[in-house]
Amino acid sequence: MSRTKALEYTPVRSRQISEIRLDSGEVIIEYPLIVKPWIAAVAKRLGRLQEQKQTKKLQLDVMGTSVWDLVDGERSVRMIIQIFAKTHRLENREAEISVTSFLRQLGQRGLLGMG
């Protein structure tokens, strides 16, 4: 996929998450822990499989929160980068590297999809 095409995608938040806003302006994202099937099978055999859903939490710093707040299902990656660069007084290329890396990490955790 070309860089140009990738920047046109629109990130969308997962519906399986919840967020907590802190007084500091930061966000804590809570999301389901995905257990690999083979681990679940071993845990079940050992009688250690828990029926309740397990979750993980991820606390975003101020910069991460500013990107997270821009992910609204309407803005493209390119638009998020432009707004982020202007807000934080960064060069577009520097903002592009930071934002795309952050979005990729969120995607790997299952917190975002691309539309």
mmCIF file of N, CA and C in Angstrom:
data_model
loop_
_atom_site.group_PDB
_atom_site.id
_atom_site.type_symbol
_atom_site.label_atom_id
_atom_site.label_comp_id
_atom_site.label_asym_id
_atom_site.label_seq_id
_atom_site.Cartn_x
_atom_site.Cartn_y
_atom_site.Cartn_z
ATOM 1 N N MET A 1 0.840 -1.172 0.000
ATOM 2 C CA MET A 1 0.000 0.000 0.000
ATOM 3 C C MET A 1 0.889 1.240 0.000
ATOM 4 N N SER A 2 0.489 2.214 -0.758
ATOM 5 C CA SER A 2 1.282 3.436 -0.835
ATOM 6 C C SER A 2 1.037 4.311 0.392
ATOM 7 N N ARG A 3 2.000 5.158 0.648
ATOM 8 C CA ARG A 3 1.906 6.086 1.775
ATOM 9 C C ARG A 3 0.700 6.998 1.604
ATOM 10 N N THR A 4 0.497 7.493 0.388
ATOM 11 C CA THR A 4 -0.618 8.391 0.105
ATOM 12 C C THR A 4 -1.950 7.721 0.407
ATOM 13 N N LYS A 5 -2.097 6.484 -0.018
ATOM 14 C CA LYS A 5 -3.341 5.737 0.212
ATOM 15 C C LYS A 5 -3.550 5.502 1.712
ATOM 16 N N ALA A 6 -2.479 5.147 2.415
ATOM 17 C CA ALA A 6 -2.567 4.867 3.848
ATOM 18 C C ALA A 6 -3.021 6.102 4.630
ATOM 19 N N LEU A 7 -2.600 7.284 4.208
ATOM 20 C CA LEU A 7 -2.966 8.506 4.908
ATOM 21 C C LEU A 7 -4.426 8.904 4.691
ATOM 22 N N GLU A 8 -5.069 8.297 3.706
ATOM 23 C CA GLU A 8 -6.473 8.598 3.430
ATOM 24 C C GLU A 8 -7.438 7.757 4.267
ATOM 25 N N TYR A 9 -6.944 6.712 4.911
ATOM 26 C CA TYR A 9 -7.811 5.881 5.747
ATOM 27 C C TYR A 9 -8.326 6.667 6.942
ATOM 28 N N THR A 10 -9.476 6.249 7.430
ATOM 29 C CA THR A 10 -10.102 6.886 8.584
ATOM 30 C C THR A 10 -10.058 5.935 9.772
ATOM 31 N N PRO A 11 -9.322 6.286 10.828
ATOM 32 C CA PRO A 11 -9.304 5.424 12.011
ATOM 33 C C PRO A 11 -10.648 5.483 12.752
ATOM 34 N N VAL A 12 -11.069 4.324 13.238
ATOM 35 C CA VAL A 12 -12.333 4.207 13.960
ATOM 36 C C VAL A 12 -12.054 3.478 15.269
ATOM 37 N N ARG A 13 -12.597 4.005 16.368
ATOM 38 C CA ARG A 13 -12.409 3.381 17.677
ATOM 39 C C ARG A 13 -13.191 2.078 17.778
ATOM 40 N N SER A 14 -12.630 1.132 18.487
ATOM 41 C CA SER A 14 -13.313 -0.128 18.762
ATOM 42 C C SER A 14 -14.513 0.133 19.663
ATOM 43 N N ARG A 15 -15.551 -0.652 19.490
ATOM 44 C CA ARG A 15 -16.741 -0.515 20.334
ATOM 45 C C ARG A 15 -16.572 -1.249 21.658
ATOM 46 N N GLN A 16 -15.517 -2.012 21.796
ATOM 47 C CA GLN A 16 -15.298 -2.822 22.992
ATOM 48 C C GLN A 16 -14.475 -2.118 24.060
ATOM 49 N N ILE A 17 -14.276 -0.833 23.909
ATOM 50 C CA ILE A 17 -13.441 -0.104 24.856
ATOM 51 C C ILE A 17 -14.284 0.836 25.704
ATOM 52 N N SER A 18 -13.724 1.215 26.813
ATOM 53 C CA SER A 18 -14.308 2.296 27.617
ATOM 54 C C SER A 18 -13.155 3.213 28.000
ATOM 55 N N GLU A 19 -13.480 4.431 28.301
ATOM 56 C CA GLU A 19 -12.416 5.367 28.656
ATOM 57 C C GLU A 19 -12.781 6.127 29.909
ATOM 58 N N ILE A 20 -11.743 6.506 30.627
ATOM 59 C CA ILE A 20 -11.882 7.291 31.843
ATOM 60 C C ILE A 20 -11.060 8.559 31.640
ATOM 61 N N ARG A 21 -11.688 9.697 31.851
ATOM 62 C CA ARG A 21 -10.992 10.988 31.736
ATOM 63 C C ARG A 21 -10.464 11.392 33.103
ATOM 64 N N LEU A 22 -9.186 11.685 33.166
ATOM 65 C CA LEU A 22 -8.564 12.128 34.414
ATOM 66 C C LEU A 22 -8.570 13.645 34.486
ATOM 67 N N ASP A 23 -8.457 14.174 35.691
ATOM 68 C CA ASP A 23 -8.416 15.624 35.884
ATOM 69 C C ASP A 23 -7.228 16.259 35.170
ATOM 70 N N SER A 24 -6.174 15.478 34.971
ATOM 71 C CA SER A 24 -4.968 15.973 34.309
ATOM 72 C C SER A 24 -5.164 16.173 32.804
ATOM 73 N N GLY A 25 -6.317 15.716 32.286
ATOM 74 C CA GLY A 25 -6.561 15.818 30.854
ATOM 75 C C GLY A 25 -6.182 14.555 30.111
ATOM 76 N N GLU A 26 -5.586 13.608 30.807
ATOM 77 C CA GLU A 26 -5.192 12.347 30.185
ATOM 78 C C GLU A 26 -6.373 11.383 30.176
ATOM 79 N N VAL A 27 -6.225 10.338 29.396
ATOM 80 C CA VAL A 27 -7.275 9.334 29.254
ATOM 81 C C VAL A 27 -6.718 7.960 29.602
ATOM 82 N N ILE A 28 -7.536 7.156 30.278
ATOM 83 C CA ILE A 28 -7.232 5.743 30.490
ATOM 84 C C ILE A 28 -8.224 4.963 29.642
ATOM 85 N N ILE A 29 -7.697 4.109 28.772
ATOM 86 C CA ILE A 29 -8.542 3.277 27.913
ATOM 87 C C ILE A 29 -8.552 1.874 28.496
ATOM 88 N N GLU A 30 -9.750 1.335 28.708
ATOM 89 C CA GLU A 30 -9.884 -0.037 29.195
ATOM 90 C C GLU A 30 -10.428 -0.880 28.047
ATOM 91 N N TYR A 31 -9.763 -2.017 27.802
ATOM 92 C CA TYR A 31 -10.159 -2.860 26.675
ATOM 93 C C TYR A 31 -10.027 -4.328 27.044
ATOM 94 N N PRO A 32 -10.776 -5.197 26.350
ATOM 95 C CA PRO A 32 -10.740 -6.623 26.692
ATOM 96 C C PRO A 32 -9.381 -7.253 26.391
ATOM 97 N N LEU A 33 -8.968 -8.123 27.283
ATOM 98 C CA LEU A 33 -7.738 -8.876 27.097
ATOM 99 C C LEU A 33 -8.069 -10.074 26.214
ATOM 100 N N ILE A 34 -7.363 -10.201 25.129
ATOM 101 C CA ILE A 34 -7.588 -11.312 24.212
ATOM 102 C C ILE A 34 -6.596 -12.418 24.553
ATOM 103 N N VAL A 35 -7.143 -13.553 24.952
ATOM 104 C CA VAL A 35 -6.309 -14.692 25.332
ATOM 105 C C VAL A 35 -6.184 -15.612 24.127
ATOM 106 N N LYS A 36 -4.965 -15.974 23.796
ATOM 107 C CA LYS A 36 -4.739 -16.884 22.673
ATOM 108 C C LYS A 36 -5.422 -18.218 22.974
ATOM 109 N N PRO A 37 -6.012 -18.851 21.951
ATOM 110 C CA PRO A 37 -6.767 -20.087 22.172
ATOM 111 C C PRO A 37 -5.967 -21.186 22.872
ATOM 112 N N TRP A 38 -4.705 -21.343 22.547
ATOM 113 C CA TRP A 38 -3.934 -22.420 23.159
ATOM 114 C C TRP A 38 -3.687 -22.147 24.641
ATOM 115 N N ILE A 39 -3.558 -20.866 25.010
ATOM 116 C CA ILE A 39 -3.392 -20.522 26.424
ATOM 117 C C ILE A 39 -4.697 -20.799 27.175
ATOM 118 N N ALA A 40 -5.815 -20.442 26.558
ATOM 119 C CA ALA A 40 -7.122 -20.692 27.171
ATOM 120 C C ALA A 40 -7.341 -22.187 27.374
ATOM 121 N N ALA A 41 -6.921 -22.997 26.400
ATOM 122 C CA ALA A 41 -7.084 -24.445 26.507
ATOM 123 C C ALA A 41 -6.262 -25.008 27.663
ATOM 124 N N VAL A 42 -5.026 -24.552 27.806
ATOM 125 C CA VAL A 42 -4.173 -25.008 28.905
ATOM 126 C C VAL A 42 -4.760 -24.572 30.244
ATOM 127 N N ALA A 43 -5.206 -23.320 30.332
ATOM 128 C CA ALA A 43 -5.794 -22.817 31.571
ATOM 129 C C ALA A 43 -7.045 -23.603 31.944
ATOM 130 N N LYS A 44 -7.832 -23.960 30.942
ATOM 131 C CA LYS A 44 -9.062 -24.728 31.199
ATOM 132 C C LYS A 44 -8.720 -26.107 31.751
ATOM 133 N N ARG A 45 -7.719 -26.744 31.174
ATOM 134 C CA ARG A 45 -7.294 -28.080 31.639
ATOM 135 C C ARG A 45 -6.771 -28.029 33.065
ATOM 136 N N LEU A 46 -6.138 -26.912 33.406
ATOM 137 C CA LEU A 46 -5.594 -26.769 34.751
ATOM 138 C C LEU A 46 -6.630 -26.225 35.734
ATOM 139 N N GLY A 47 -7.840 -25.983 35.234
ATOM 140 C CA GLY A 47 -8.901 -25.469 36.094
ATOM 141 C C GLY A 47 -8.720 -24.017 36.472
ATOM 142 N N ARG A 48 -7.971 -23.289 35.671
ATOM 143 C CA ARG A 48 -7.689 -21.888 36.006
ATOM 144 C C ARG A 48 -8.352 -20.900 35.047
ATOM 145 N N LEU A 49 -9.240 -21.389 34.229
ATOM 146 C CA LEU A 49 -9.914 -20.505 33.292
ATOM 147 C C LEU A 49 -10.953 -19.681 34.038
ATOM 148 N N GLN A 50 -10.861 -18.401 33.935
ATOM 149 C CA GLN A 50 -11.811 -17.513 34.605
ATOM 150 C C GLN A 50 -12.907 -17.143 33.611
ATOM 151 N N GLU A 51 -14.139 -17.235 34.075
ATOM 152 C CA GLU A 51 -15.274 -16.942 33.211
ATOM 153 C C GLU A 51 -15.462 -15.438 32.989
ATOM 154 N N GLN A 52 -15.049 -14.642 33.966
ATOM 155 C CA GLN A 52 -15.243 -13.212 33.809
ATOM 156 C C GLN A 52 -14.272 -12.660 32.770
ATOM 157 N N LYS A 53 -14.691 -11.607 32.099
ATOM 158 C CA LYS A 53 -13.837 -10.991 31.090
ATOM 159 C C LYS A 53 -12.667 -10.296 31.767
ATOM 160 N N GLN A 54 -11.527 -10.523 31.220
ATOM 161 C CA GLN A 54 -10.329 -9.858 31.712
ATOM 162 C C GLN A 54 -10.085 -8.626 30.848
ATOM 163 N N THR A 55 -9.634 -7.559 31.476
ATOM 164 C CA THR A 55 -9.381 -6.327 30.732
ATOM 165 C C THR A 55 -7.972 -5.823 31.009
ATOM 166 N N LYS A 56 -7.530 -4.965 30.114
ATOM 167 C CA LYS A 56 -6.262 -4.265 30.278
ATOM 168 C C LYS A 56 -6.569 -2.780 30.250
ATOM 169 N N LYS A 57 -5.654 -2.010 30.809
ATOM 170 C CA LYS A 57 -5.794 -0.561 30.800
ATOM 171 C C LYS A 57 -4.554 0.059 30.182
ATOM 172 N N LEU A 58 -4.783 1.122 29.453
ATOM 173 C CA LEU A 58 -3.699 1.868 28.822
ATOM 174 C C LEU A 58 -3.907 3.341 29.131
ATOM 175 N N GLN A 59 -2.946 3.947 29.819
ATOM 176 C CA GLN A 59 -3.050 5.376 30.121
ATOM 177 C C GLN A 59 -2.275 6.157 29.073
ATOM 178 N N LEU A 60 -2.978 7.083 28.438
ATOM 179 C CA LEU A 60 -2.364 7.926 27.421
ATOM 180 C C LEU A 60 -1.850 9.204 28.051
ATOM 181 N N ASP A 61 -0.705 9.662 27.586
ATOM 182 C CA ASP A 61 -0.205 10.952 28.052
ATOM 183 C C ASP A 61 -0.963 12.063 27.316
ATOM 184 N N VAL A 62 -0.576 13.297 27.543
ATOM 185 C CA VAL A 62 -1.287 14.433 26.956
ATOM 186 C C VAL A 62 -1.238 14.387 25.429
ATOM 187 N N MET A 63 -0.083 14.063 24.877
ATOM 188 C CA MET A 63 0.049 14.005 23.411
ATOM 189 C C MET A 63 -0.795 12.865 22.845
ATOM 190 N N GLY A 64 -0.734 11.709 23.486
ATOM 191 C CA GLY A 64 -1.536 10.568 23.043
ATOM 192 C C GLY A 64 -3.018 10.863 23.138
ATOM 193 N N THR A 65 -3.415 11.531 24.209
ATOM 194 C CA THR A 65 -4.819 11.903 24.386
ATOM 195 C C THR A 65 -5.270 12.859 23.295
ATOM 196 N N SER A 66 -4.380 13.772 22.891
ATOM 197 C CA SER A 66 -4.775 14.726 21.844
ATOM 198 C C SER A 66 -5.020 14.000 20.519
ATOM 199 N N VAL A 67 -4.231 12.980 20.218
ATOM 200 C CA VAL A 67 -4.473 12.184 19.004
ATOM 201 C C VAL A 67 -5.747 11.376 19.181
ATOM 202 N N TRP A 68 -5.907 10.725 20.332
ATOM 203 C CA TRP A 68 -7.085 9.909 20.617
ATOM 204 C C TRP A 68 -8.365 10.730 20.438
ATOM 205 N N ASP A 69 -8.352 11.970 20.901
ATOM 206 C CA ASP A 69 -9.525 12.833 20.786
ATOM 207 C C ASP A 69 -9.836 13.204 19.341
ATOM 208 N N LEU A 70 -8.838 13.175 18.483
ATOM 209 C CA LEU A 70 -9.050 13.487 17.066
ATOM 210 C C LEU A 70 -9.627 12.304 16.282
ATOM 211 N N VAL A 71 -9.532 11.107 16.846
ATOM 212 C CA VAL A 71 -10.074 9.911 16.190
ATOM 213 C C VAL A 71 -11.579 9.889 16.444
ATOM 214 N N ASP A 72 -12.320 10.343 15.436
ATOM 215 C CA ASP A 72 -13.775 10.448 15.585
ATOM 216 C C ASP A 72 -14.537 9.645 14.530
ATOM 217 N N GLY A 73 -13.824 8.872 13.730
ATOM 218 C CA GLY A 73 -14.479 8.098 12.688
ATOM 219 C C GLY A 73 -14.797 8.917 11.446
ATOM 220 N N GLU A 74 -14.437 10.185 11.445
ATOM 221 C CA GLU A 74 -14.705 11.081 10.323
ATOM 222 C C GLU A 74 -13.412 11.607 9.692
ATOM 223 N N ARG A 75 -12.434 11.859 10.539
ATOM 224 C CA ARG A 75 -11.173 12.433 10.054
ATOM 225 C C ARG A 75 -10.247 11.340 9.514
ATOM 226 N N SER A 76 -9.584 11.651 8.429
ATOM 227 C CA SER A 76 -8.583 10.737 7.880
ATOM 228 C C SER A 76 -7.299 10.863 8.694
ATOM 229 N N VAL A 77 -6.405 9.919 8.501
ATOM 230 C CA VAL A 77 -5.103 9.977 9.167
ATOM 231 C C VAL A 77 -4.401 11.273 8.776
ATOM 232 N N ARG A 78 -4.494 11.640 7.514
ATOM 233 C CA ARG A 78 -3.855 12.877 7.040
ATOM 234 C C ARG A 78 -4.395 14.097 7.800
ATOM 235 N N MET A 79 -5.709 14.167 7.992
ATOM 236 C CA MET A 79 -6.306 15.302 8.706
ATOM 237 C C MET A 79 -5.861 15.320 10.166
ATOM 238 N N ILE A 80 -5.793 14.162 10.780
ATOM 239 C CA ILE A 80 -5.340 14.075 12.177
ATOM 240 C C ILE A 80 -3.916 14.582 12.295
ATOM 241 N N ILE A 81 -3.071 14.186 11.361
ATOM 242 C CA ILE A 81 -1.671 14.627 11.361
ATOM 243 C C ILE A 81 -1.586 16.148 11.228
ATOM 244 N N GLN A 82 -2.350 16.713 10.313
ATOM 245 C CA GLN A 82 -2.311 18.166 10.098
ATOM 246 C C GLN A 82 -2.753 18.933 11.334
ATOM 247 N N ILE A 83 -3.836 18.474 11.973
ATOM 248 C CA ILE A 83 -4.326 19.150 13.175
ATOM 249 C C ILE A 83 -3.314 18.999 14.313
ATOM 250 N N PHE A 84 -2.777 17.791 14.462
ATOM 251 C CA PHE A 84 -1.793 17.516 15.508
ATOM 252 C C PHE A 84 -0.552 18.397 15.315
ATOM 253 N N ALA A 85 -0.074 18.496 14.082
ATOM 254 C CA ALA A 85 1.117 19.303 13.785
ATOM 255 C C ALA A 85 0.874 20.774 14.133
ATOM 256 N N LYS A 86 -0.275 21.275 13.751
ATOM 257 C CA LYS A 86 -0.586 22.687 14.011
ATOM 258 C C LYS A 86 -0.742 22.941 15.515
ATOM 259 N N THR A 87 -1.458 22.049 16.210
ATOM 260 C CA THR A 87 -1.707 22.211 17.637
ATOM 261 C C THR A 87 -0.420 22.189 18.448
ATOM 262 N N HIS A 88 0.507 21.294 18.068
ATOM 263 C CA HIS A 88 1.735 21.112 18.851
ATOM 264 C C HIS A 88 2.957 21.763 18.209
ATOM 265 N N ARG A 89 2.706 22.564 17.188
ATOM 266 C CA ARG A 89 3.773 23.306 16.501
ATOM 267 C C ARG A 89 4.911 22.404 16.042
ATOM 268 N N LEU A 90 4.522 21.389 15.275
ATOM 269 C CA LEU A 90 5.488 20.434 14.736
ATOM 270 C C LEU A 90 5.524 20.529 13.220
ATOM 271 N N GLU A 91 6.637 20.104 12.651
ATOM 272 C CA GLU A 91 6.711 19.964 11.197
ATOM 273 C C GLU A 91 5.789 18.810 10.803
ATOM 274 N N ASN A 92 5.203 18.889 9.613
ATOM 275 C CA ASN A 92 4.275 17.845 9.180
ATOM 276 C C ASN A 92 4.913 16.452 9.181
ATOM 277 N N ARG A 93 6.140 16.350 8.732
ATOM 278 C CA ARG A 93 6.800 15.033 8.671
ATOM 279 C C ARG A 93 7.001 14.455 10.072
ATOM 280 N N GLU A 94 7.406 15.299 11.011
ATOM 281 C CA GLU A 94 7.599 14.858 12.395
ATOM 282 C C GLU A 94 6.265 14.395 12.992
ATOM 283 N N ALA A 95 5.213 15.159 12.747
ATOM 284 C CA ALA A 95 3.879 14.792 13.237
ATOM 285 C C ALA A 95 3.401 13.501 12.580
ATOM 286 N N GLU A 96 3.685 13.346 11.290
ATOM 287 C CA GLU A 96 3.272 12.141 10.573
ATOM 288 C C GLU A 96 3.909 10.887 11.182
ATOM 289 N N ILE A 97 5.171 10.950 11.475
ATOM 290 C CA ILE A 97 5.870 9.800 12.061
ATOM 291 C C ILE A 97 5.288 9.471 13.435
ATOM 292 N N SER A 98 5.093 10.489 14.253
ATOM 293 C CA SER A 98 4.564 10.273 15.604
ATOM 294 C C SER A 98 3.140 9.725 15.573
ATOM 295 N N VAL A 99 2.279 10.363 14.806
ATOM 296 C CA VAL A 99 0.864 9.980 14.767
ATOM 297 C C VAL A 99 0.686 8.596 14.155
ATOM 298 N N THR A 100 1.343 8.325 13.035
ATOM 299 C CA THR A 100 1.156 7.012 12.399
ATOM 300 C C THR A 100 1.697 5.890 13.277
ATOM 301 N N SER A 101 2.795 6.131 13.954
ATOM 302 C CA SER A 101 3.342 5.125 14.872
ATOM 303 C C SER A 101 2.365 4.864 16.022
ATOM 304 N N PHE A 102 1.812 5.916 16.578
ATOM 305 C CA PHE A 102 0.855 5.798 17.682
ATOM 306 C C PHE A 102 -0.405 5.064 17.227
ATOM 307 N N LEU A 103 -0.942 5.435 16.072
ATOM 308 C CA LEU A 103 -2.149 4.771 15.561
ATOM 309 C C LEU A 103 -1.883 3.290 15.277
ATOM 310 N N ARG A 104 -0.695 2.991 14.778
ATOM 311 C CA ARG A 104 -0.333 1.589 14.515
ATOM 312 C C ARG A 104 -0.327 0.792 15.824
ATOM 313 N N GLN A 105 0.234 1.368 16.882
ATOM 314 C CA GLN A 105 0.267 0.693 18.183
ATOM 315 C C GLN A 105 -1.145 0.464 18.725
ATOM 316 N N LEU A 106 -2.007 1.463 18.589
ATOM 317 C CA LEU A 106 -3.386 1.300 19.035
ATOM 318 C C LEU A 106 -4.097 0.218 18.220
ATOM 319 N N GLY A 107 -3.817 0.185 16.928
ATOM 320 C CA GLY A 107 -4.403 -0.841 16.066
ATOM 321 C C GLY A 107 -3.942 -2.238 16.457
ATOM 322 N N GLN A 108 -2.675 -2.390 16.798
ATOM 323 C CA GLN A 108 -2.143 -3.699 17.202
ATOM 324 C C GLN A 108 -2.767 -4.179 18.490
ATOM 325 N N ARG A 109 -3.213 -3.274 19.326
ATOM 326 C CA ARG A 109 -3.878 -3.644 20.585
ATOM 327 C C ARG A 109 -5.371 -3.877 20.373
ATOM 328 N N GLY A 110 -5.854 -3.630 19.166
ATOM 329 C CA GLY A 110 -7.270 -3.830 18.881
ATOM 330 C C GLY A 110 -8.145 -2.666 19.293
ATOM 331 N N LEU A 111 -7.540 -1.500 19.525
ATOM 332 C CA LEU A 111 -8.310 -0.340 19.964
ATOM 333 C C LEU A 111 -8.846 0.482 18.798
ATOM 334 N N LEU A 112 -8.256 0.298 17.621
ATOM 335 C CA LEU A 112 -8.660 1.031 16.419
ATOM 336 C C LEU A 112 -8.771 0.077 15.242
ATOM 337 N N GLY A 113 -9.629 0.462 14.327
ATOM 338 C CA GLY A 113 -9.693 -0.172 13.019
ATOM 339 C C GLY A 113 -9.578 0.935 11.984
ATOM 340 N N MET A 114 -9.378 0.566 10.748
ATOM 341 C CA MET A 114 -9.269 1.574 9.688
ATOM 342 C C MET A 114 -10.400 1.387 8.689
ATOM 343 N N GLY A 115 -11.052 2.503 8.378
ATOM 344 C CA GLY A 115 -12.164 2.456 7.448
ATOM 345 C C GLY A 115 -11.862 3.188 6.178
#
